[in-house]
Amino acid sequence: MSQRLTPEDLGRPDLKVAGFQLWVHGREFPEAEDHGDANWLRVTAHCGESGASVWAQGAILMVTDIARFGGQCAAMVRGSSSSAALDPLEPELRVSLETSDRLGHVRAQVEITPDHLSQSHRIGFEVDQSSLPDIIKQCSAIVQEYPIRSRTPFS
């Protein structure tokens, strides 16, 4: 990044999980219709806690990743799963949630880097299970704004 951004510079994030924020700027290939190109999103991701502030940006995840993460969070709310992961193909970002006890505590682990060849950053947070419905709503809003195109990867 040429200048140091702050979360305030970007406005309200499209997805927020504790100290992790994600802003979606649009599709990487707005005219594409095939699964391989049409679903990539241009994003800015930030994670910060206790003096750490790490940013990543670019076409580093797909709308299908967001949809899958929202669905996995919904399964956590239903009690049919104890974990969820935003786990795109690109190595710059990974967010995982895992139930840590029977009291509704969830452990969030964010792995984020602007340069996966020379850096790695892992930041952990405690999240209350009551925040999962908001995460699901945020994922749904992103998918509604950028609907999945061509659900079959090889059509």
Short mmCIF file of C-alpha atoms in Angstrom, two decimals:
data_model
loop_
_atom_site.label_atom_id
_atom_site.label_comp_id
_atom_site.label_asym_id
_atom_site.label_seq_id
_atom_site.Cartn_x
_atom_site.Cartn_y
_atom_site.Cartn_z
CA MET A 1 0.00 0.00 0.00
CA SER A 2 1.35 3.39 -0.89
CA GLN A 3 -0.24 5.13 2.09
CA ARG A 4 -1.27 3.90 5.48
CA LEU A 5 -5.00 3.37 5.52
CA THR A 6 -7.13 3.15 8.58
CA PRO A 7 -10.46 1.34 8.85
CA GLU A 8 -12.05 4.79 9.15
CA ASP A 9 -10.72 5.71 5.68
CA LEU A 10 -12.75 2.89 4.12
CA GLY A 11 -16.01 3.39 6.00
CA ARG A 12 -18.15 0.64 7.41
CA PRO A 13 -16.80 -2.83 6.61
CA ASP A 14 -18.93 -5.31 4.69
CA LEU A 15 -17.87 -8.10 7.05
CA LYS A 16 -16.62 -7.77 10.61
CA VAL A 17 -15.51 -10.56 12.93
CA ALA A 18 -14.04 -9.13 16.15
CA GLY A 19 -10.86 -7.28 15.07
CA PHE A 20 -11.09 -8.45 11.45
CA GLN A 21 -12.73 -6.25 8.83
CA LEU A 22 -13.37 -6.84 5.13
CA TRP A 23 -14.43 -4.26 2.56
CA VAL A 24 -15.67 -5.43 -0.85
CA HIS A 25 -14.94 -3.02 -3.70
CA GLY A 26 -16.47 -4.98 -6.59
CA ARG A 27 -15.85 -7.90 -8.89
CA GLU A 28 -12.39 -8.42 -10.34
CA PHE A 29 -13.95 -9.21 -13.74
CA PRO A 30 -17.40 -7.54 -13.78
CA GLU A 31 -18.29 -8.75 -17.30
CA ALA A 32 -17.27 -12.39 -16.77
CA GLU A 33 -19.95 -15.07 -16.49
CA ASP A 34 -17.90 -18.25 -15.96
CA HIS A 35 -17.32 -19.56 -12.45
CA GLY A 36 -13.54 -19.28 -12.62
CA ASP A 37 -13.44 -15.54 -13.34
CA ALA A 38 -16.86 -14.13 -12.49
CA ASN A 39 -16.84 -14.72 -8.74
CA TRP A 40 -13.53 -13.11 -7.75
CA LEU A 41 -13.97 -10.03 -5.56
CA ARG A 42 -11.63 -7.08 -5.12
CA VAL A 43 -11.33 -6.55 -1.38
CA THR A 44 -9.40 -4.84 1.36
CA ALA A 45 -8.91 -6.89 4.52
CA HIS A 46 -7.60 -5.65 7.84
CA CYS A 47 -6.95 -7.29 11.15
CA GLY A 48 -5.73 -5.47 14.21
CA GLU A 49 -5.27 -6.16 17.90
CA SER A 50 -2.87 -5.13 20.67
CA GLY A 51 -0.67 -2.92 18.51
CA ALA A 52 -0.74 -5.14 15.42
CA SER A 53 -2.32 -3.89 12.20
CA VAL A 54 -2.10 -6.05 9.08
CA TRP A 55 -3.65 -5.29 5.70
CA ALA A 56 -4.16 -7.33 2.54
CA GLN A 57 -5.90 -6.31 -0.64
CA GLY A 58 -6.69 -7.42 -4.16
CA ALA A 59 -8.70 -10.20 -5.73
CA ILE A 60 -7.93 -12.59 -2.88
CA LEU A 61 -11.28 -14.29 -2.37
CA MET A 62 -14.43 -15.29 -4.22
CA VAL A 63 -18.06 -14.62 -3.45
CA THR A 64 -18.42 -18.40 -3.14
CA ASP A 65 -15.98 -18.28 -0.20
CA ILE A 66 -18.21 -15.72 1.53
CA ALA A 67 -21.34 -17.80 0.85
CA ARG A 68 -19.68 -20.96 2.21
CA PHE A 69 -18.49 -19.13 5.34
CA GLY A 70 -21.98 -17.75 5.99
CA GLY A 71 -23.45 -21.23 5.58
CA GLN A 72 -20.92 -22.74 7.97
CA CYS A 73 -21.66 -20.01 10.54
CA ALA A 74 -25.37 -20.86 10.19
CA ALA A 75 -24.52 -24.51 10.89
CA MET A 76 -22.72 -23.38 14.06
CA VAL A 77 -25.83 -21.49 15.19
CA ARG A 78 -27.97 -24.60 14.55
CA GLY A 79 -25.51 -26.71 16.53
CA SER A 80 -24.76 -29.02 13.61
CA SER A 81 -21.15 -27.82 13.35
CA SER A 82 -18.54 -26.50 15.75
CA SER A 83 -16.46 -24.61 13.19
CA ALA A 84 -16.53 -22.33 10.16
CA ALA A 85 -13.77 -21.06 7.89
CA LEU A 86 -13.36 -18.32 5.33
CA ASP A 87 -10.69 -20.21 3.42
CA PRO A 88 -10.09 -18.82 -0.07
CA LEU A 89 -7.76 -20.30 -2.68
CA GLU A 90 -5.38 -17.36 -2.39
CA PRO A 91 -2.98 -17.56 0.59
CA GLU A 92 -3.28 -13.97 1.84
CA LEU A 93 -6.28 -14.55 4.07
CA ARG A 94 -7.94 -17.17 6.26
CA VAL A 95 -10.49 -16.68 9.04
CA SER A 96 -11.53 -19.63 11.18
CA LEU A 97 -14.11 -19.87 13.94
CA GLU A 98 -14.30 -22.75 16.38
CA THR A 99 -16.51 -23.35 19.39
CA SER A 100 -14.24 -23.34 22.42
CA ASP A 101 -16.67 -24.45 25.13
CA ARG A 102 -20.31 -25.21 25.89
CA LEU A 103 -20.94 -21.68 27.18
CA GLY A 104 -21.11 -20.14 23.70
CA HIS A 105 -17.54 -18.92 23.40
CA VAL A 106 -16.02 -19.05 19.94
CA ARG A 107 -12.34 -18.74 19.14
CA ALA A 108 -11.58 -16.71 16.00
CA GLN A 109 -8.22 -17.15 14.31
CA VAL A 110 -7.25 -14.75 11.50
CA GLU A 111 -4.29 -15.44 9.23
CA ILE A 112 -3.54 -12.45 7.02
CA THR A 113 -0.58 -11.21 5.03
CA PRO A 114 0.10 -8.74 2.24
CA ASP A 115 3.02 -10.93 1.08
CA HIS A 116 2.64 -14.66 1.64
CA LEU A 117 6.16 -15.39 0.38
CA SER A 118 7.91 -13.48 3.16
CA GLN A 119 5.39 -12.88 5.96
CA SER A 120 2.78 -14.58 8.08
CA HIS A 121 0.53 -13.03 10.70
CA ARG A 122 -1.89 -14.84 13.00
CA ILE A 123 -4.21 -12.98 15.35
CA GLY A 124 -6.68 -14.64 17.71
CA PHE A 125 -9.87 -13.34 19.26
CA GLU A 126 -12.58 -14.57 21.58
CA VAL A 127 -16.03 -14.13 20.04
CA ASP A 128 -19.39 -14.74 21.64
CA GLN A 129 -21.72 -17.10 19.81
CA SER A 130 -24.33 -14.32 19.83
CA SER A 131 -22.30 -12.50 17.15
CA LEU A 132 -22.76 -15.34 14.63
CA PRO A 133 -26.18 -14.14 13.35
CA ASP A 134 -24.64 -10.75 12.46
CA ILE A 135 -21.80 -12.48 10.62
CA ILE A 136 -24.35 -14.56 8.70
CA LYS A 137 -26.33 -11.42 7.77
CA GLN A 138 -23.19 -9.67 6.57
CA CYS A 139 -22.20 -12.66 4.42
CA SER A 140 -25.72 -12.82 2.98
CA ALA A 141 -25.64 -9.11 2.14
CA ILE A 142 -22.35 -9.54 0.25
CA VAL A 143 -23.75 -12.52 -1.69
CA GLN A 144 -26.91 -10.55 -2.46
CA GLU A 145 -24.82 -7.62 -3.75
CA TYR A 146 -22.55 -9.94 -5.78
CA PRO A 147 -24.61 -13.03 -6.66
CA ILE A 148 -22.73 -16.22 -7.47
CA ARG A 149 -22.38 -16.61 -11.23
CA SER A 150 -22.29 -20.06 -12.83
CA ARG A 151 -22.40 -22.34 -9.80
CA THR A 152 -20.68 -25.15 -11.69
CA PRO A 153 -16.91 -24.62 -11.75
CA PHE A 154 -16.47 -26.33 -15.11
CA SER A 155 -19.56 -25.41 -17.13
#
